[in-house]
Structure formats: structure tokens, C-alpha cells
Amino acid sequence: MPEDLMRRFLCLFFITHPIWASEIVLESRRLHLGKQGAWEWEEYQNRPVDAERLELRFNASANSTEHTLRIWQKQVKLNWPVLLNGKKIGILTPAETAMETLFAIPAGSLKDGENTLLIDAPPNLDDIEIGPISILTRIMQWSRRRAADEPRFV
């Protein structure tokens, strides 16, 4: 392969496959969120609720570029707001099927030191499963394109 063509290939490869992208795992477990003593789905009748809402505190560095929040979810019927450091970045996708939802984390949303992710509960009963949850240090558009290439079995 001619040297110029090889340089172009490598440049294109590193632009589309950034090796510097990393993942910050905020929660690795699958959690059951809902109201204590009440359940919406029979499958949750004998399964204890982990929490009514989820608040995760984690350490990170300030982000000068867009990052991506990745959340696995199942049985979501109502609006569950997703807030990062007190600012709403979206809501969980209302869908009963298991899926991964991606949220853009705008540049400047993360701060050096402690950060807080809140997935707030709706006022009405809605049992959901959630997790794992992670932050990808790459832009959401790239994450979506990459997710289409990666098989996901949920």
C-alpha cells in the first residue's frame, strides 16, 4: 500500500475509532426501582425494591467535549427525569421492552470532583428495571453509530 494511502487510512481510522474513548461505570448492577410495598407487574411481586429513585454520586473530571450517558432500562411506562448535577438532560424512554438509552452530556456538564446523577421517580406507580449505567467519553452521535455495529443481547 503506498505510504500516502496508508496515512489517509490511519487518519480516517483514528477519527472514526477513537482509542482515547473510555467508559466510567456508575452502576454495574440491574436495579428494581418502584414504590415499597406496591408493584405494577406480577414479576416484581416477590422482588424487593432497591430504591424509589436512583441517586448516584461519582467522581469525574470536567468535560470539555460532549460525552454520552448510557442507561439500560426495562418496563418504563411513565416519565422518569434524568438529571446530571441538578440539570435535566432527558427522560427515560417510555417503553416496556429492554433497551439501552443514550443521553448527550453537553460540554461543561461534568465538574472536577463529585458529580450527581439522579433518575427521579414519577408520582404514580411505575416499576422499572435499570442498570448498568455508564458514561462514555465520546460524543453521542459516535456512540449511536458504534452501538448499531455492536450486537446487544438484553
PDB file of C-alpha atoms in Angstrom:
ATOM      1  CA  MET A   1       0.000   0.000   0.000  1.00  0.00           C
ATOM      2  CA  PRO A   2       1.527   3.360  -0.952  1.00  0.00           C
ATOM      3  CA  GLU A   3       2.658   5.457   2.001  1.00  0.00           C
ATOM      4  CA  ASP A   4       0.215   8.326   1.275  1.00  0.00           C
ATOM      5  CA  LEU A   5      -2.733   5.924   1.089  1.00  0.00           C
ATOM      6  CA  MET A   6      -1.648   4.289   4.356  1.00  0.00           C
ATOM      7  CA  ARG A   7      -1.506   7.693   6.102  1.00  0.00           C
ATOM      8  CA  ARG A   8      -5.019   8.515   4.880  1.00  0.00           C
ATOM      9  CA  PHE A   9      -6.320   5.156   6.066  1.00  0.00           C
ATOM     10  CA  LEU A  10      -4.771   5.544   9.523  1.00  0.00           C
ATOM     11  CA  CYS A  11      -6.047   9.103   9.844  1.00  0.00           C
ATOM     12  CA  LEU A  12      -9.580   8.005   8.911  1.00  0.00           C
ATOM     13  CA  PHE A  13      -9.355   5.009  11.256  1.00  0.00           C
ATOM     14  CA  PHE A  14      -8.359   7.102  14.277  1.00  0.00           C
ATOM     15  CA  ILE A  15     -11.023   9.716  13.558  1.00  0.00           C
ATOM     16  CA  THR A  16     -13.798   7.106  13.393  1.00  0.00           C
ATOM     17  CA  HIS A  17     -12.403   4.760  16.078  1.00  0.00           C
ATOM     18  CA  PRO A  18     -11.010   6.960  18.848  1.00  0.00           C
ATOM     19  CA  ILE A  19      -8.721   4.925  21.059  1.00  0.00           C
ATOM     20  CA  TRP A  20      -8.884   7.573  23.781  1.00  0.00           C
ATOM     21  CA  ALA A  21     -12.590   6.960  24.453  1.00  0.00           C
ATOM     22  CA  SER A  22     -13.197   5.397  27.845  1.00  0.00           C
ATOM     23  CA  GLU A  23     -16.125   4.337  29.983  1.00  0.00           C
ATOM     24  CA  ILE A  24     -16.947   5.372  33.550  1.00  0.00           C
ATOM     25  CA  VAL A  25     -19.211   2.748  35.125  1.00  0.00           C
ATOM     26  CA  LEU A  26     -21.633   4.434  37.534  1.00  0.00           C
ATOM     27  CA  GLU A  27     -23.710   1.346  38.342  1.00  0.00           C
ATOM     28  CA  SER A  28     -22.943  -2.193  37.194  1.00  0.00           C
ATOM     29  CA  ARG A  29     -25.960  -3.929  38.723  1.00  0.00           C
ATOM     30  CA  ARG A  30     -29.533  -4.304  37.474  1.00  0.00           C
ATOM     31  CA  LEU A  31     -31.798  -2.485  39.954  1.00  0.00           C
ATOM     32  CA  HIS A  32     -35.542  -2.559  40.624  1.00  0.00           C
ATOM     33  CA  LEU A  33     -36.968   0.942  41.123  1.00  0.00           C
ATOM     34  CA  GLY A  34     -40.514   1.492  42.351  1.00  0.00           C
ATOM     35  CA  LYS A  35     -42.577   2.090  45.459  1.00  0.00           C
ATOM     36  CA  GLN A  36     -42.003  -0.058  48.558  1.00  0.00           C
ATOM     37  CA  GLY A  37     -44.880  -2.478  49.201  1.00  0.00           C
ATOM     38  CA  ALA A  38     -46.520  -1.890  45.818  1.00  0.00           C
ATOM     39  CA  TRP A  39     -45.875  -3.402  42.418  1.00  0.00           C
ATOM     40  CA  GLU A  40     -47.222  -2.895  38.954  1.00  0.00           C
ATOM     41  CA  TRP A  41     -46.010  -6.107  37.328  1.00  0.00           C
ATOM     42  CA  GLU A  42     -46.507  -9.640  38.694  1.00  0.00           C
ATOM     43  CA  GLU A  43     -42.836 -10.399  38.051  1.00  0.00           C
ATOM     44  CA  TYR A  44     -41.924  -7.828  40.744  1.00  0.00           C
ATOM     45  CA  GLN A  45     -44.361  -9.094  43.400  1.00  0.00           C
ATOM     46  CA  ASN A  46     -41.710 -11.049  45.326  1.00  0.00           C
ATOM     47  CA  ARG A  47     -38.734  -8.922  44.329  1.00  0.00           C
ATOM     48  CA  PRO A  48     -37.708  -6.209  46.787  1.00  0.00           C
ATOM     49  CA  VAL A  49     -37.452  -2.627  45.574  1.00  0.00           C
ATOM     50  CA  ASP A  50     -33.871  -1.347  45.567  1.00  0.00           C
ATOM     51  CA  ALA A  51     -34.980   2.300  45.683  1.00  0.00           C
ATOM     52  CA  GLU A  52     -37.839   4.598  44.724  1.00  0.00           C
ATOM     53  CA  ARG A  53     -35.469   6.815  42.746  1.00  0.00           C
ATOM     54  CA  LEU A  54     -31.811   6.449  41.934  1.00  0.00           C
ATOM     55  CA  GLU A  55     -29.178   8.938  43.024  1.00  0.00           C
ATOM     56  CA  LEU A  56     -25.576   8.145  42.144  1.00  0.00           C
ATOM     57  CA  ARG A  57     -22.607  10.188  43.327  1.00  0.00           C
ATOM     58  CA  PHE A  58     -19.386   9.694  41.399  1.00  0.00           C
ATOM     59  CA  ASN A  59     -16.047  11.369  40.812  1.00  0.00           C
ATOM     60  CA  ALA A  60     -15.143  12.625  37.361  1.00  0.00           C
ATOM     61  CA  SER A  61     -13.146  15.262  35.555  1.00  0.00           C
ATOM     62  CA  ALA A  62     -14.752  18.274  33.927  1.00  0.00           C
ATOM     63  CA  ASN A  63     -15.703  17.527  30.323  1.00  0.00           C
ATOM     64  CA  SER A  64     -14.604  19.991  27.656  1.00  0.00           C
ATOM     65  CA  THR A  65     -16.325  17.902  24.953  1.00  0.00           C
ATOM     66  CA  GLU A  66     -19.690  16.171  24.729  1.00  0.00           C
ATOM     67  CA  HIS A  67     -19.895  12.789  26.469  1.00  0.00           C
ATOM     68  CA  THR A  68     -22.632  10.144  26.394  1.00  0.00           C
ATOM     69  CA  LEU A  69     -24.674   8.715  29.275  1.00  0.00           C
ATOM     70  CA  ARG A  70     -25.727   5.106  28.602  1.00  0.00           C
ATOM     71  CA  ILE A  71     -28.588   3.580  30.626  1.00  0.00           C
ATOM     72  CA  TRP A  72     -30.086   0.091  30.267  1.00  0.00           C
ATOM     73  CA  GLN A  73     -33.822   0.142  31.087  1.00  0.00           C
ATOM     74  CA  LYS A  74     -36.921  -2.081  31.052  1.00  0.00           C
ATOM     75  CA  GLN A  75     -40.670  -1.704  31.831  1.00  0.00           C
ATOM     76  CA  VAL A  76     -40.666   2.126  31.720  1.00  0.00           C
ATOM     77  CA  LYS A  77     -44.214   3.458  31.200  1.00  0.00           C
ATOM     78  CA  LEU A  78     -44.069   6.916  32.775  1.00  0.00           C
ATOM     79  CA  ASN A  79     -41.673   9.870  32.595  1.00  0.00           C
ATOM     80  CA  TRP A  80     -38.549   9.340  34.715  1.00  0.00           C
ATOM     81  CA  PRO A  81     -36.467  12.552  34.520  1.00  0.00           C
ATOM     82  CA  VAL A  82     -32.691  12.147  34.258  1.00  0.00           C
ATOM     83  CA  LEU A  83     -30.684  14.946  35.898  1.00  0.00           C
ATOM     84  CA  LEU A  84     -26.936  15.476  35.967  1.00  0.00           C
ATOM     85  CA  ASN A  85     -25.716  17.865  38.666  1.00  0.00           C
ATOM     86  CA  GLY A  86     -29.242  19.264  39.014  1.00  0.00           C
ATOM     87  CA  LYS A  87     -29.791  19.886  35.288  1.00  0.00           C
ATOM     88  CA  LYS A  88     -32.262  17.799  33.295  1.00  0.00           C
ATOM     89  CA  ILE A  89     -30.626  16.029  30.362  1.00  0.00           C
ATOM     90  CA  GLY A  90     -33.685  13.991  29.357  1.00  0.00           C
ATOM     91  CA  ILE A  91     -36.180  11.340  30.423  1.00  0.00           C
ATOM     92  CA  LEU A  92     -36.016   7.555  30.223  1.00  0.00           C
ATOM     93  CA  THR A  93     -37.611   6.291  27.020  1.00  0.00           C
ATOM     94  CA  PRO A  94     -41.185   5.158  27.740  1.00  0.00           C
ATOM     95  CA  ALA A  95     -41.010   1.543  26.557  1.00  0.00           C
ATOM     96  CA  GLU A  96     -41.717  -1.784  28.222  1.00  0.00           C
ATOM     97  CA  THR A  97     -39.069  -3.638  26.217  1.00  0.00           C
ATOM     98  CA  ALA A  98     -35.495  -3.864  27.414  1.00  0.00           C
ATOM     99  CA  MET A  99     -33.319  -1.267  25.734  1.00  0.00           C
ATOM    100  CA  GLU A 100     -30.287   0.947  26.059  1.00  0.00           C
ATOM    101  CA  THR A 101     -30.977   4.677  26.101  1.00  0.00           C
ATOM    102  CA  LEU A 102     -28.310   7.255  25.251  1.00  0.00           C
ATOM    103  CA  PHE A 103     -28.242  10.848  26.523  1.00  0.00           C
ATOM    104  CA  ALA A 104     -25.920  13.622  25.386  1.00  0.00           C
ATOM    105  CA  ILE A 105     -23.886  15.145  28.215  1.00  0.00           C
ATOM    106  CA  PRO A 106     -23.062  18.648  26.945  1.00  0.00           C
ATOM    107  CA  ALA A 107     -19.545  20.000  27.348  1.00  0.00           C
ATOM    108  CA  GLY A 108     -19.139  21.611  30.771  1.00  0.00           C
ATOM    109  CA  SER A 109     -21.840  19.481  32.455  1.00  0.00           C
ATOM    110  CA  LEU A 110     -19.388  17.370  34.446  1.00  0.00           C
ATOM    111  CA  LYS A 111     -17.226  19.056  37.045  1.00  0.00           C
ATOM    112  CA  ASP A 112     -13.923  18.114  38.633  1.00  0.00           C
ATOM    113  CA  GLY A 113     -14.623  16.031  41.726  1.00  0.00           C
ATOM    114  CA  GLU A 114     -18.018  14.819  42.888  1.00  0.00           C
ATOM    115  CA  ASN A 115     -20.943  14.746  40.438  1.00  0.00           C
ATOM    116  CA  THR A 116     -24.520  13.528  40.913  1.00  0.00           C
ATOM    117  CA  LEU A 117     -26.771  11.589  38.562  1.00  0.00           C
ATOM    118  CA  LEU A 118     -30.443  11.474  39.571  1.00  0.00           C
ATOM    119  CA  ILE A 119     -33.108   9.340  37.949  1.00  0.00           C
ATOM    120  CA  ASP A 120     -36.227  10.717  39.596  1.00  0.00           C
ATOM    121  CA  ALA A 121     -39.424   8.744  40.110  1.00  0.00           C
ATOM    122  CA  PRO A 122     -42.778   9.830  38.689  1.00  0.00           C
ATOM    123  CA  PRO A 123     -45.590  10.487  41.187  1.00  0.00           C
ATOM    124  CA  ASN A 124     -47.581   7.420  40.066  1.00  0.00           C
ATOM    125  CA  LEU A 125     -46.582   3.762  40.409  1.00  0.00           C
ATOM    126  CA  ASP A 126     -44.151   2.555  37.747  1.00  0.00           C
ATOM    127  CA  ASP A 127     -41.933  -0.473  38.485  1.00  0.00           C
ATOM    128  CA  ILE A 128     -38.833  -0.423  36.315  1.00  0.00           C
ATOM    129  CA  GLU A 129     -35.519  -2.184  35.968  1.00  0.00           C
ATOM    130  CA  ILE A 130     -32.453  -0.085  35.374  1.00  0.00           C
ATOM    131  CA  GLY A 131     -28.722  -0.644  35.023  1.00  0.00           C
ATOM    132  CA  PRO A 132     -25.974  -0.915  34.114  1.00  0.00           C
ATOM    133  CA  ILE A 133     -25.327   2.823  33.791  1.00  0.00           C
ATOM    134  CA  SER A 134     -22.152   4.360  32.398  1.00  0.00           C
ATOM    135  CA  ILE A 135     -20.640   7.484  30.881  1.00  0.00           C
ATOM    136  CA  LEU A 136     -18.788   7.196  27.584  1.00  0.00           C
ATOM    137  CA  THR A 137     -16.169   9.827  26.926  1.00  0.00           C
ATOM    138  CA  ARG A 138     -17.208  10.245  23.306  1.00  0.00           C
ATOM    139  CA  ILE A 139     -19.972  12.150  21.602  1.00  0.00           C
ATOM    140  CA  MET A 140     -23.462  10.684  21.401  1.00  0.00           C
ATOM    141  CA  GLN A 141     -23.535  10.654  17.583  1.00  0.00           C
ATOM    142  CA  TRP A 142     -20.431   8.435  17.542  1.00  0.00           C
ATOM    143  CA  SER A 143     -21.897   6.263  20.322  1.00  0.00           C
ATOM    144  CA  ARG A 144     -25.117   5.721  18.344  1.00  0.00           C
ATOM    145  CA  ARG A 145     -23.171   4.826  15.211  1.00  0.00           C
ATOM    146  CA  ARG A 146     -20.989   2.434  17.220  1.00  0.00           C
ATOM    147  CA  ALA A 147     -23.999   0.899  19.041  1.00  0.00           C
ATOM    148  CA  ALA A 148     -25.521  -0.027  15.681  1.00  0.00           C
ATOM    149  CA  ASP A 149     -22.376  -2.046  14.915  1.00  0.00           C
ATOM    150  CA  GLU A 150     -22.252  -3.867  18.270  1.00  0.00           C
ATOM    151  CA  PRO A 151     -24.681  -6.725  18.944  1.00  0.00           C
ATOM    152  CA  ARG A 152     -26.596  -6.277  22.206  1.00  0.00           C
ATOM    153  CA  PHE A 153     -28.411  -9.164  23.849  1.00  0.00           C
ATOM    154  CA  VAL A 154     -30.757  -7.993  26.601  1.00  0.00           C
TER     155      VAL A 154
END
